[in-house]
Each structure stands twice: as structure tokens, then as C-alpha cells.
Coordinates of C-alpha atoms in Angstrom, one line a residue:
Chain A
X19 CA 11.3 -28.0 -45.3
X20 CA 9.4 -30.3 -42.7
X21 CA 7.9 -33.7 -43.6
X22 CA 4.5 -33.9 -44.0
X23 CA 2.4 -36.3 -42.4
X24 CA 1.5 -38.3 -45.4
X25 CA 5.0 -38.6 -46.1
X26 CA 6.4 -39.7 -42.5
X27 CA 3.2 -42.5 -42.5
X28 CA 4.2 -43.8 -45.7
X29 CA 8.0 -43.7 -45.1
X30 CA 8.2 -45.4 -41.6
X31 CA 7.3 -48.1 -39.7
X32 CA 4.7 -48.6 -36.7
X33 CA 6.6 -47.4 -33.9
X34 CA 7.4 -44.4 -36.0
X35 CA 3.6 -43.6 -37.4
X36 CA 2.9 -43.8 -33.3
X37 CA 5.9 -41.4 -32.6
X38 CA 4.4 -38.6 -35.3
X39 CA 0.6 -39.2 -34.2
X40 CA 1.9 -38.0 -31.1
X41 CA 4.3 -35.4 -31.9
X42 CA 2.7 -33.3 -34.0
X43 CA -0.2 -32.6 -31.9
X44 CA 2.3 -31.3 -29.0
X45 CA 4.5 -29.2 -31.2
X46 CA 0.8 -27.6 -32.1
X47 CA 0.1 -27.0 -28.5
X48 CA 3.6 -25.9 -28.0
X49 CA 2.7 -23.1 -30.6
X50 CA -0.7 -22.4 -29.6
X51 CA 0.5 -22.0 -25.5
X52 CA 2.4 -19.1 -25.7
X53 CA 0.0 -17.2 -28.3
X54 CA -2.8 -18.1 -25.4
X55 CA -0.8 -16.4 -22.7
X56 CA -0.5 -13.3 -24.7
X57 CA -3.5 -12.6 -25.3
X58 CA -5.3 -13.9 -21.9
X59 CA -2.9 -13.9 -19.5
X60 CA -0.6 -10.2 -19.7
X61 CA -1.4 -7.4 -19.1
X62 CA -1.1 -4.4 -21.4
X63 CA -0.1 -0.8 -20.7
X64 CA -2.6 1.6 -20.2
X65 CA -2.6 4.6 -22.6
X66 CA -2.9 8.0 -20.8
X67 CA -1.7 10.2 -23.2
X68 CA -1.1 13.8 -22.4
X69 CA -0.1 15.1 -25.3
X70 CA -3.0 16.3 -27.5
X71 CA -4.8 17.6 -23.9
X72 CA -6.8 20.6 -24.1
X73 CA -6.8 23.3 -21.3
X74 CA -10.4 22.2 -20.7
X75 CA -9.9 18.4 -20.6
X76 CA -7.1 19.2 -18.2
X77 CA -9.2 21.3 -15.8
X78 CA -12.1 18.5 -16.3
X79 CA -9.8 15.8 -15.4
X80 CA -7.8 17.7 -12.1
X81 CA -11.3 18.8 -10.8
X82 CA -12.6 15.3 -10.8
X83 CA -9.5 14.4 -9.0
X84 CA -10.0 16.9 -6.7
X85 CA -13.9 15.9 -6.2
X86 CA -12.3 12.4 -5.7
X87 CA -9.6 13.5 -2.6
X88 CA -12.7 15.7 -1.5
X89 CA -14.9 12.8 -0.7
X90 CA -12.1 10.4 0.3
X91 CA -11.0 13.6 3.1
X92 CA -14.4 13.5 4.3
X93 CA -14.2 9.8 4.7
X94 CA -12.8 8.1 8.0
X95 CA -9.8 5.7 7.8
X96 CA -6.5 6.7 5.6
X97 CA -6.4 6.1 2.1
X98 CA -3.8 5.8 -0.6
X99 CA -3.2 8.6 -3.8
X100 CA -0.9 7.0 -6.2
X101 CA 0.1 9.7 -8.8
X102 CA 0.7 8.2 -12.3
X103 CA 3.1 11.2 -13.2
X104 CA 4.8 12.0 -10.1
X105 CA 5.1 8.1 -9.4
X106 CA 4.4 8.7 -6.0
X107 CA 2.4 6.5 -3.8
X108 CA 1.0 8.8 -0.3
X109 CA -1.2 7.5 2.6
X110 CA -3.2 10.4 3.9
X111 CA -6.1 10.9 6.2
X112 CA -8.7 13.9 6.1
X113 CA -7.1 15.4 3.2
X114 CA -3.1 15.0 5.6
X115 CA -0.2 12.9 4.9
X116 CA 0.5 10.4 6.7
X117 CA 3.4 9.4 4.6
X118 CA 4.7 9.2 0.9
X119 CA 6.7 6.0 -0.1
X120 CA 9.3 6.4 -2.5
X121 CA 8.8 4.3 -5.7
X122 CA 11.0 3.1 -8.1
X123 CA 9.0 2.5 -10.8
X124 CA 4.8 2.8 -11.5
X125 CA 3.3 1.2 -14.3
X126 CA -0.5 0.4 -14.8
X127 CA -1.2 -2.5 -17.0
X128 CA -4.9 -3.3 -18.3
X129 CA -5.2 -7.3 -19.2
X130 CA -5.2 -8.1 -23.2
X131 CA -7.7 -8.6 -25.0
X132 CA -7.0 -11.0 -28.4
X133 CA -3.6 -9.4 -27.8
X134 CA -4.3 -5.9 -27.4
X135 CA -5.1 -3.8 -24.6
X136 CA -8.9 -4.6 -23.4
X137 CA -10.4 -1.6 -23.1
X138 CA -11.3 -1.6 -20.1
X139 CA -12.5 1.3 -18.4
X140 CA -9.4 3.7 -17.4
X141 CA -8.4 3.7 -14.0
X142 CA -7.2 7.3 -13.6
X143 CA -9.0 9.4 -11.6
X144 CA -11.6 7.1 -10.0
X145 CA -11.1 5.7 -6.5
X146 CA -10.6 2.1 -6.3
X147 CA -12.5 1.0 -3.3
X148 CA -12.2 -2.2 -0.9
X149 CA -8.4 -3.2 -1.0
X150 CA -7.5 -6.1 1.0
X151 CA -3.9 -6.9 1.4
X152 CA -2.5 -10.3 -0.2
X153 CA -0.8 -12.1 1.9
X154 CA -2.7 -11.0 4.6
X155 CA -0.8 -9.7 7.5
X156 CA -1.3 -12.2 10.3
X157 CA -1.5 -10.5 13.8
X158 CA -2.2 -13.5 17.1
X159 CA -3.6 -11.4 19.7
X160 CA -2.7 -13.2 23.2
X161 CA -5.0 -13.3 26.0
X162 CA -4.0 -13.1 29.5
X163 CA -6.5 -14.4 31.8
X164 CA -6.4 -12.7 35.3
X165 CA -5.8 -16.0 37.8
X166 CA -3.3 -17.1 35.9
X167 CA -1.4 -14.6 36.3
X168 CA 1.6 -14.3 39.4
X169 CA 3.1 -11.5 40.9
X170 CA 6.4 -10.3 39.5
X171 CA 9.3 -12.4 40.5
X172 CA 11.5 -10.4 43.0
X173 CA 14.7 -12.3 41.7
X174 CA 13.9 -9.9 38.5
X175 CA 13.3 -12.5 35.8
X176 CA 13.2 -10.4 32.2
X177 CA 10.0 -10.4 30.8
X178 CA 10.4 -11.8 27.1
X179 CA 10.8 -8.9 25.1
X180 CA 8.1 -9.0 21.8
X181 CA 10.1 -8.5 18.2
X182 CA 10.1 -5.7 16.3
X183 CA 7.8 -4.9 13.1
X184 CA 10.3 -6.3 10.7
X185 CA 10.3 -9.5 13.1
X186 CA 6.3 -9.6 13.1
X187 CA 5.4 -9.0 10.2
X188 CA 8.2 -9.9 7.2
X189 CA 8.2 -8.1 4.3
X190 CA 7.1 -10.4 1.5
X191 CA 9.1 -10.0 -1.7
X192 CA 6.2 -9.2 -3.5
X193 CA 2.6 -8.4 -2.5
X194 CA -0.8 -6.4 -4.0
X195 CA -3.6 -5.3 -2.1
X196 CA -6.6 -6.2 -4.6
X197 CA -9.5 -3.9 -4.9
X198 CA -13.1 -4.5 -5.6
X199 CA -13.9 -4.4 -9.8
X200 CA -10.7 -6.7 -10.4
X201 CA -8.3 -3.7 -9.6
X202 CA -4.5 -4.5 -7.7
X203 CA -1.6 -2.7 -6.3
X204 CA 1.0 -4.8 -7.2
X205 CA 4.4 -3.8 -5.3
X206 CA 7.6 -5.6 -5.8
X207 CA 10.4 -4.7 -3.6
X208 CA 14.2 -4.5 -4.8
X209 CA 17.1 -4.2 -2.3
X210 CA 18.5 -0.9 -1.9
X211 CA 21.6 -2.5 -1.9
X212 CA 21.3 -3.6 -5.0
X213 CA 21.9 -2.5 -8.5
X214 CA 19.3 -1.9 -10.8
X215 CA 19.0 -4.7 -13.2
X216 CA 18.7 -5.2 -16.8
X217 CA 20.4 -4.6 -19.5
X218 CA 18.8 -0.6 -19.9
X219 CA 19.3 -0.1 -16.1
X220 CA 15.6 0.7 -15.7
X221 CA 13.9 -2.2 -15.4
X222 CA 14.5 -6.3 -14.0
X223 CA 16.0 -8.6 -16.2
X224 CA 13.6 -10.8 -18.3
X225 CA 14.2 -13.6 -16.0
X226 CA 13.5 -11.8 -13.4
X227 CA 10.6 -10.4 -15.3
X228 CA 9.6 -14.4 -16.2
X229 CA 9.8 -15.8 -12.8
X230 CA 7.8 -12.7 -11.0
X231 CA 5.6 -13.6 -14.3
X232 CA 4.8 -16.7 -13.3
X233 CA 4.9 -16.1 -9.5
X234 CA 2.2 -14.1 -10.2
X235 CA -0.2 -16.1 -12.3
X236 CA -3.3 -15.2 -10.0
X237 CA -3.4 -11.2 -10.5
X238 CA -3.8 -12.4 -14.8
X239 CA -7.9 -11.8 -13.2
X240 CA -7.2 -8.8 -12.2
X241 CA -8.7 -6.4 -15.4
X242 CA -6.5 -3.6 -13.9
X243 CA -3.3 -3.5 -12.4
X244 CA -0.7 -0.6 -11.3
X245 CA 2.5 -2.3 -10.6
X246 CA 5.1 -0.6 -8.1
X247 CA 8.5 -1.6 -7.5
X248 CA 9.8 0.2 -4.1
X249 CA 13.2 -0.4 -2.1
X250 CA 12.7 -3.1 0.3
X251 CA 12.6 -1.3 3.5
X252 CA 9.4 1.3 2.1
X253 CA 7.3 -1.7 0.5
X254 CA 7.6 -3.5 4.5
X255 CA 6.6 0.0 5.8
X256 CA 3.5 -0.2 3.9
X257 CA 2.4 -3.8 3.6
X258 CA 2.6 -3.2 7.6
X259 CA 0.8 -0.2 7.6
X260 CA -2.0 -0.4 5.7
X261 CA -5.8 -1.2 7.1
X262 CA -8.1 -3.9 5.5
X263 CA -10.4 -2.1 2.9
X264 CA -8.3 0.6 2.4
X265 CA -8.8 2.6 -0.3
X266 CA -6.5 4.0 -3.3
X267 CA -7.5 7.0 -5.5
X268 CA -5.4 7.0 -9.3
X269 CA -4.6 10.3 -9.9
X270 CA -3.5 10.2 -13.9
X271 CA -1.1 12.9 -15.4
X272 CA -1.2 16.3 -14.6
X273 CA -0.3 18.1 -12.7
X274 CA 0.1 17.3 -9.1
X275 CA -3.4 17.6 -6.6
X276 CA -4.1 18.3 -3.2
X277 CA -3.4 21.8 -1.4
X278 CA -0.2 23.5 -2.8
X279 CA 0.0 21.8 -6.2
X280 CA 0.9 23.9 -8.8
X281 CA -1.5 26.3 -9.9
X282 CA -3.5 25.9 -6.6
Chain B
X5 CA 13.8 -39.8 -32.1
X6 CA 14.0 -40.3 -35.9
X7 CA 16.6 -37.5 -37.9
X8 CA 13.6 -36.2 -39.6
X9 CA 12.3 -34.8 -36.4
X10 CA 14.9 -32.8 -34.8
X11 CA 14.6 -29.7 -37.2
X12 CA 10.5 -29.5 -36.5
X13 CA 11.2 -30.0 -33.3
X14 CA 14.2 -26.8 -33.0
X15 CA 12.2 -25.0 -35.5
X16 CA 9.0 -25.1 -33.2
X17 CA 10.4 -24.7 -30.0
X18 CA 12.3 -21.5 -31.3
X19 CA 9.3 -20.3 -32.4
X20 CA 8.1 -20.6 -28.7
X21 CA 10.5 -19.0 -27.2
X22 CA 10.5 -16.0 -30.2
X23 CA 7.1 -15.8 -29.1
X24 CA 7.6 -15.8 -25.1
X25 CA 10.2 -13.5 -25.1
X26 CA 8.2 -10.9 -27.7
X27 CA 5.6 -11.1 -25.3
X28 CA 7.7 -10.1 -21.5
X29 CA 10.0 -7.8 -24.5
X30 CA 6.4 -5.8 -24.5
X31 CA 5.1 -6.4 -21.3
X32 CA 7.6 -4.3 -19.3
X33 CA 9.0 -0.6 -21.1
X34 CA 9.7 2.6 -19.6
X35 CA 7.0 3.7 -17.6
X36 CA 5.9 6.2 -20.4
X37 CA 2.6 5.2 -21.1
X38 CA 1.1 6.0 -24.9
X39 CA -1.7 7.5 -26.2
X40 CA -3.9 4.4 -27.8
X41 CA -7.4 4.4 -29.7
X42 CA -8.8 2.9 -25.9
X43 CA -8.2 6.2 -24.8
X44 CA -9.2 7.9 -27.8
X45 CA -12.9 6.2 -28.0
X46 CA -13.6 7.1 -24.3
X47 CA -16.6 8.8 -24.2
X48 CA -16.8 12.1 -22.3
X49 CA -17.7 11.9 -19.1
X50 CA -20.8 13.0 -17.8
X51 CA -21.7 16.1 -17.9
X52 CA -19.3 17.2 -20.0
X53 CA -19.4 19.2 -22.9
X54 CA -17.9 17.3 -26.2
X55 CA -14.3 18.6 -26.9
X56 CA -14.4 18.4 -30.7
X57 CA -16.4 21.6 -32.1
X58 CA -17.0 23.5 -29.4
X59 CA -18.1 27.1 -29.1
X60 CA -15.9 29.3 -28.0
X61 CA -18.3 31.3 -25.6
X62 CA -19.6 27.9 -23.7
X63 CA -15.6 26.9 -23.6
X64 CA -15.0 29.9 -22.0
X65 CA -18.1 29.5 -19.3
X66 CA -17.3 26.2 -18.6
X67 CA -13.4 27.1 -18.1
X68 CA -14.1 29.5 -15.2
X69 CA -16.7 27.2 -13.7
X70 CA -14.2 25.0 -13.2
X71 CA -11.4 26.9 -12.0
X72 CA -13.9 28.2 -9.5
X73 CA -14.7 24.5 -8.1
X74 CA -10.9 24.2 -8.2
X75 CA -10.2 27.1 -6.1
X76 CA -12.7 25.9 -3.7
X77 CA -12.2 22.4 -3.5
X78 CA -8.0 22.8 -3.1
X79 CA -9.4 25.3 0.1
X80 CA -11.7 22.6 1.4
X81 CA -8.5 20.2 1.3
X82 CA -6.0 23.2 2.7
X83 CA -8.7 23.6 5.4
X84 CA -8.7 20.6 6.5
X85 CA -4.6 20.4 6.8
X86 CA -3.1 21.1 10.4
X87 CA -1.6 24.8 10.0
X88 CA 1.3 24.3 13.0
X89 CA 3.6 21.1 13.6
X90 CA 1.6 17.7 14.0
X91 CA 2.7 14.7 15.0
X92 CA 1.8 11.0 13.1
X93 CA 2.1 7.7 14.8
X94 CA 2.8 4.6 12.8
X95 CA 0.9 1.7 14.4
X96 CA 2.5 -1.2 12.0
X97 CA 6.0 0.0 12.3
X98 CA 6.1 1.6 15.7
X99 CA 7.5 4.8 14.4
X100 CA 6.3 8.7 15.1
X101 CA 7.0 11.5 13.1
X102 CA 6.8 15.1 13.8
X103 CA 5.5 16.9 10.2
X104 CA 5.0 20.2 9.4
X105 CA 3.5 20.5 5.7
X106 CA 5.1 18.3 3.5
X107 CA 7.9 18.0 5.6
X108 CA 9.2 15.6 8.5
X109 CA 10.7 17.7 11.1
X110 CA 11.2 14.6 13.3
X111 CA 11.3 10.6 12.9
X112 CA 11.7 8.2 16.2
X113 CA 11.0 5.0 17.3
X114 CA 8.4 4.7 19.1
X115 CA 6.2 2.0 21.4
X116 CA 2.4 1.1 20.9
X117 CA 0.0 -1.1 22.2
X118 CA 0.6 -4.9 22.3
X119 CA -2.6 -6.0 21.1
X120 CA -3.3 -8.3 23.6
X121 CA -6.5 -9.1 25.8
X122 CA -6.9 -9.2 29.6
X123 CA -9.6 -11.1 30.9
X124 CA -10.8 -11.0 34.7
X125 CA -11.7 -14.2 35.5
X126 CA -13.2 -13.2 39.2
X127 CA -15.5 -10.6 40.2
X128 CA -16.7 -7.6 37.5
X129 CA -15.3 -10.1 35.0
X130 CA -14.0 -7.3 32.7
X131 CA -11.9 -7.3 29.3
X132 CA -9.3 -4.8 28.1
X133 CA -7.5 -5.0 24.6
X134 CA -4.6 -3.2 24.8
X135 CA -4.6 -1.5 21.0
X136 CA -3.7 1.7 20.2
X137 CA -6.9 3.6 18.3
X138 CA -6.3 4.9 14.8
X139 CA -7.5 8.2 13.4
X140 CA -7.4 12.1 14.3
X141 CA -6.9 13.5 17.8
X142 CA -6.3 16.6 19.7
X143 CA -3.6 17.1 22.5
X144 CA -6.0 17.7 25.3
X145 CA -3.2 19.0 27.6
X146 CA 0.4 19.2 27.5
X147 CA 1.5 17.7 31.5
X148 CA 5.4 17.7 32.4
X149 CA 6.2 15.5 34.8
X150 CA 3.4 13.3 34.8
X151 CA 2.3 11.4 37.2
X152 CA 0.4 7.6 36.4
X153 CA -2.8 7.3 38.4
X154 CA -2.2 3.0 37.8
X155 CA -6.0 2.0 36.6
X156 CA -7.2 -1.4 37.6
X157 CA -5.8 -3.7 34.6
X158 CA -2.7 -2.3 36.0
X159 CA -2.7 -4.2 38.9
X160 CA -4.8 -7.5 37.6
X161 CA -2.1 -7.7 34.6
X162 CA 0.4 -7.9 37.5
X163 CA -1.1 -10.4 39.4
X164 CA -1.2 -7.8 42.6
X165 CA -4.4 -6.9 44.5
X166 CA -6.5 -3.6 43.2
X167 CA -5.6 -0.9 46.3
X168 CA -8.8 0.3 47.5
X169 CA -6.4 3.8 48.1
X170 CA -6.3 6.7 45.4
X171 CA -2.4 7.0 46.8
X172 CA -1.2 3.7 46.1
X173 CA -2.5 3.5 42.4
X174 CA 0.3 6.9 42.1
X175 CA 3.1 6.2 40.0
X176 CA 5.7 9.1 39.9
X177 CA 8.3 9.2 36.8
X178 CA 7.1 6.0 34.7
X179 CA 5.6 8.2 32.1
X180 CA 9.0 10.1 31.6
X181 CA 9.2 13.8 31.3
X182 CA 5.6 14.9 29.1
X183 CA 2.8 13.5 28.2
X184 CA 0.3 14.8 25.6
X185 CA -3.0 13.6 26.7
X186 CA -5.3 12.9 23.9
X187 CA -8.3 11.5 26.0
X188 CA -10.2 8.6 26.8
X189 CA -6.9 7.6 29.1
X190 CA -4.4 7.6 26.0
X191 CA -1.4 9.6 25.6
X192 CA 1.8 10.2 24.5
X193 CA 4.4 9.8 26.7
X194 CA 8.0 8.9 28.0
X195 CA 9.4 5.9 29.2
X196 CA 11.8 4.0 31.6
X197 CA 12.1 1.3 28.8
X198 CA 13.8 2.7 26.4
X199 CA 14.9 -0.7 24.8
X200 CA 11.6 -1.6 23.8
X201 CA 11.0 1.6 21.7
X202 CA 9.6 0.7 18.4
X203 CA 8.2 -2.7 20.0
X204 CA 4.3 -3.5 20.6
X205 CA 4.5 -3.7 24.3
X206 CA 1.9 -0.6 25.6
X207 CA -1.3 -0.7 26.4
X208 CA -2.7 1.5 24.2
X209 CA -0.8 4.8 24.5
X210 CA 2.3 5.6 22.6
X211 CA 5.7 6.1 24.4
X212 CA 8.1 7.9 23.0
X213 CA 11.9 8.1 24.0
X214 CA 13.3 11.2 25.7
X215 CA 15.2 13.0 23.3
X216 CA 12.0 12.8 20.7
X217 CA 9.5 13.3 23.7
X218 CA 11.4 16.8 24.8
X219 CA 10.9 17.9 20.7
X220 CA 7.4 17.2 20.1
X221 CA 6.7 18.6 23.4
X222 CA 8.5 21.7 22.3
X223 CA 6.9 22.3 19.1
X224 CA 3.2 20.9 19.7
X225 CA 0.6 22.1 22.8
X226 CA -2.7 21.8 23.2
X227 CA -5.2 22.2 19.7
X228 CA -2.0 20.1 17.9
X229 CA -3.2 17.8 15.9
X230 CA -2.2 14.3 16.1
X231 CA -2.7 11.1 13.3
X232 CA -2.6 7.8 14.5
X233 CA -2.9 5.2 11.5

């Protein structure tokens, strides 16, 4: 169907031999680019089937959760418990919540591996330790030095009032808080307002899916990723609340843990 | 571009995007997430006992061991949960909530500390930082009608002289109608500024306005529990 080499060299002149030397090395890299992305640079779901679960795997695995929410109760500072089968995302302290942020949508990812998912070790169930929030939230602390200070005007001159949360701090349209072993909590916010896209209804369209793609070239490191899409308003509330080094424990499906789950 | 081209050309670049879209097609999908031989070729974890050919009697042994560490680890967690009403203050997004359980009895705005440093440049040569501290407290005392004894940053923030009289640092009604003391000189109270709720303007307590203020007062005392993240 296509003209070999050979036959374009012997066929046409010198500008055209100079026109295929060149183009048939980029239609090659053309080919081999996206091929190279799939296999480096996406992630690929990770498998955490239930089905097939013996009573005895499932008492393993909620007893090593609750070992896990054990030691991160005794710990000080809140932490997060993202539940793969509620799809629920809590911040607690001492075994309390703090709050729960509604989510739209969980997924956790794994990166590929010549195409297929890597492997890696599963990331239900453990606690993923060290988060630091991406963009960092940038706080100025102002100093008032006492002499320069003068006595309230008598006139009543307003003081400047400081802005709100919202004002501060912006909610960014998409941030992750990345933990320590190449681990991130990727959450993407979506309007309330707004529809859901695509053509199903549960999920963004596949440009929106391409451009968030590319926008997000640096987590392809990340060997682990649980991505979280959240209505606007709850993704600010918790890229303002949460503390540096935070941690996040991955509870994977089962039944729900902490105090009152079923079967408690 | 010579005729011959343009068909390697389509052909190649369809290819690419063929290829791109297969791969976001299979990136993104329901959320259900599938069983794969990953998951299948994890080894047990340690300690356990293998899953495939196991004896019925060890099966059985290890089954009520675990419920056992269930039942007392799901107490340890339950013990640790506030039994009454407790209240949760929101640093980052200057709100307080009033919980009970799993559920919010009460959400307000609310005021906490500005984050900002006084220095005294003359004598003692102090330095405040006017932050609200995280973690878990204990309403020392429930006080209505408080009265603010003004501390010294009080005045130096102000630019006004430190009294040297215990009656001119009194401040009757600033702190509104409660306050929840939960030590160390930070509380929970009321305010005159009702405007600024859910702005970073204290210095390190948390106001609260009066409607909000009169219901956790109502339903919290002393012993309640209060989380500050």
C-alpha cells in the first residue's frame, strides 16, 4: 500500500530522497510516542477483587485495618481514611471525625508496567505516611512590631478587614497531597453546578480526561495513585484543611471500619 | 509534499490517535475495580496461614482469634470516641461544628486566630503569635457573661500603655454571652464583631456568633470534648 524506501529513492529526485530520509523516521517516532506513554506514563487500575474472598481473608484484611486506625488513633495530629468501597474520604483525630468529604468518584490507579499494571505492592490497607500538599498552601504571617504601632484613631478609621478562607487560600482546580513510597491523593474538583460530563454521565469527557492528562504529567512518578473527584466547595475545604505530613490510611473493600461498622 | 506521501502520512497519524484514545478509553472506567493475577500472586501476609488447603480445625482457631482482636480493637476505637455532643473547630476554613456521633448537630462560621506575630521592641522584649492550637481539649469551665481580664499584648497591639491596675485590664461584654475555657488563656467565645465571623482575625481563641454560641453552650459543659484541626 505504502512506497517503500527503495522505491521513493529510485523514483524521485534530490529534494524528494531529502523529504523521505526525513519523514520516515518521524512517522516512526510518531508511532513509537504514544505506545511509550502507555506503558510508562498511565496509570492502571488496581485490582481489589472481592469476589472469590473467604470469611477468613475478610476478617484478616478488616483486622489489619483496624490495627492500622488503632495506631493512627494513638497517634497525635489528624489523619485521612479513604474507603475504597464506601468512596468516602474522612479526617479524624484519636480515632473521632473531624469531617467526611463527599466524593464523586475514587479510583486508585497503579503505574504500567510494559502496558500492564506494575505490580506494585497494593495499597489497601497500609497507611500511607508523610503527605505533603501540592501546591502548597502559602500562609504570610505579618509581624507587628510594638513602636510602630499608634493608638486607635478616635475619628474611627476601619481597620482593614482580612478575607475569608476562600479569599486566602483559592481552591486550585486540581491538587494531590504526595506521600512518602511514590503514593498521591489526587483530587479534582467539578462544579456543583455543573452537569456531569461524558458521554455515560459518570465520568469527564476524554478531553477533559486528555488535558487533566497532561496537566498532570508529574504524578506519571507516582507508583500509586487514588484519584478523587469532589464538588468544588469540599475539595477547597480540604486542600485548606489539611496539616503538612498528614497521613492517609486506604481502607480496601469490605465492609466499613471504625466503631459502629457493621458487624462491630 | 509529494501525492505519495499523504496516505502514510493519514495512515500513521490515525494510527496515533487509535492508539491515544485506546489508551485514556482504558485509563478511566467505572470505579469497579477487577480482580487481576497482581492480586492473585500476592503473597499472604505475615503471619498468616495460607488460604488454599487449609484445615478445617486451625481455620476455625484462627477465625475466633480474630474476631476476638476485632471486638477489642473496634472497643479501643469506641473508647476513645466522645460519648455526649462535641464541638470541632475548623482552622483553614474558620467553621465550627457541633457533632454528636456521626452526626452534625450544628455548623457556623466562626473566627480564629490571625496568625500574626507581635514583637515588643522595648523593655521584656516579648513575642506572641496569635494561632489558634490544633488538637484535643477539654472545656475547663463553662463562664456566662464573661468578663476579659485584657493581658499585656492587648494593650502593646493597641499602641496604649500596659495599666499597672488589675481594674483597668477588665473588659465587660467583648467576649459575648459564654465562653468555654479550654486553658492556657484560649476559649471559645462570643463576639461584638459579628462581621468578621469566619475571618482570621483572633488571637488565638475561637469566637463564635451568638446564635451558635447560646447552642454549644446548651448542649456541651465542662468534660466536653473539643477538636481543633
Amino acid at each position: 500500500m505504502f512506497p517503500s524506501i527503495r522505491t521513493l529513492l529510485r523514483k524521485g529526485s534530490g529534494s524528494r530522497r531529502r523529504a523521505v530520509v526525513l519523514t520516515w523516521p518521524v512517522l516512526a517516532l510518531l508511532l513509537v510516542l504514544p505506545l511509550w506513554w502507555g506503558t510508562l506514563g498511565l496509570p492502571g487500575e488496581v485490582p481489589a477483587g472481592e469476589e472469590g474472598e473467604t470469611e477468613l481473608d475478610r476478617l484478616r484484611r478488616e483486622t489489619r485495618t483496624l490495627r492500622l486506625e488503632t495506631e493512627l488513633a494513638s497517634r497525635v495530629g489528624p489523619y485521612l481514611v479513604a474507603d475504597l468501597q464506601e468512596k468516602t474520604l474522612s479526617l479524624k483525630l484519636e480515632g473521632v471525625i473531624l469531617r467526611e468529604f463527599p466524593v464523586l468518584d475514587m479510583f486508585v490507579r497503579t503505574r504500567r508496567s510494559a502496558g500492564r499494571p506494575g505490580g506494585w505492592p497494593l495499597p489497601m490497607d497500609t497507611i500511607w505516611s508523610g503527605g505533603r500538599l501540592l501546591p502548597e498552601v502559602q500562609r504570610r504571617r505579618e509581624v507587628i512590631y510594638s513602636d510602630s504601632v499608634t493608638p486607635p484613631d478616635p475619628s474611627g478609621t476601619v481597620a482593614t478587614i482580612p478575607p475569608t478562607p476562600e479569599e486566602a487560600v483559592p481552591t486550585p482546580p486540581s491538587f494531590r497531597v504526595r506521600f512518602l513510597e511514590k503514593r498521591s491523593l489526587a483530587v479534582t474538583t467539578r462544579p456543583r453546578a455543573l452537569p456531569e460530563e461524558g458521554e455515560d454521565g459518570g465520568g469527564p469527557s476524554p478531553w477533559s480526561r486528555m488535558t487533566h492528562w497532561v496537566r498532570g504529567k508529574p504524578w506519571r512518578r507516582d507508583l500509586v495513585r487514588l484519584d478523587v473527584t469532589m464538588a468544588e466547595e469540599e475539595a477547597g475545604a480540604l486542600y485548606r484543611a489539611l496539616p503538612p505530613g498528614i497521613p492517609m490510611l486506604v481502607v480496601g473493600p469490605g465492609p466499613k471500619t471504625g466503631p459502629g461498622a457493621p458487624g462491630a | 509534499m509529494a501525492p505519495g506521501y499523504v496516505p502514510a502520512l493519514t495512515g500513521a497519524l490515525a494510527l496515533c490517535a487509535f492508539l491515544g484514545w485506546t489508551m485514556l478509553r482504558g485509563q478511566d472506567r467505572t470505579g469497579t475495580l477487577h480482580e487481576s493475577p497482581s492480586v492473585a500472586s500476592r503473597p499472604a501476609e505475615p503471619g498468616g496461614s495460607p488460604v488454599a488447603t487449609p484445615d478445617s480445625g486451625e481455620v476455625a482457631r484462627e477465625l475466633a482469634t480474630l474476631r476476638k482482636e476485632q471486638r477489642a480493637l473496634r472497643g479501643s476505637l469506641q473508647s476513645l470516641a466522645p460519648r455526649g455532643p462535641y464541638v470541632v473547630v475548623d482552622r483553614g476554613n474558620n467553621r465550627i461544628y457541633l457533632r454528636k456521633g456521626d452526626s452534625i448537630l450544628l455548623e457556623a462560621p466562626a473566627s480564629t486566630g490571625s496568625g500574626t506575630e507581635l514583637i515588643e521592641t522595648v523593655g521584656e522584649k516579648r513575642r506572641w503569635i496569635f494561632d489558634t492550637p490544633g488538637g484535643r481539649f477539654k472545656v475547663l469551665a463553662e463562664r456566662p457573661d464573661p468578663i476579659w481580664t485584657k493581658p499585656d499584648w492587648a494593650f502593646l497591639e493597641s499602641g496604649e500603655p500596659i495599666p499597672t491596675k488589675l481594674s483597668e485590664r477588665k473588659e465587660y461584654g467583648s467576649l459575648g454571652e459564654y465562653a468555654l475555657d479550654l486553658g492556657d488563656g484560649y476559649m471559645i467565645h462570643g463576639t461584638l464583631y459579628e462581621r468578621l465571623l469566619g475571618r482570621s482575625v483572633t488571637h488565638g481563641c475561637v469566637r463564635v456568633g451568638r446564635e451558635a454560641l447560646r447552642e454549644i453552650a446548651r448542649r456541651t459543659g465542662p468534660g466536653s470534648q473539643v477538636f481543633i484541626y
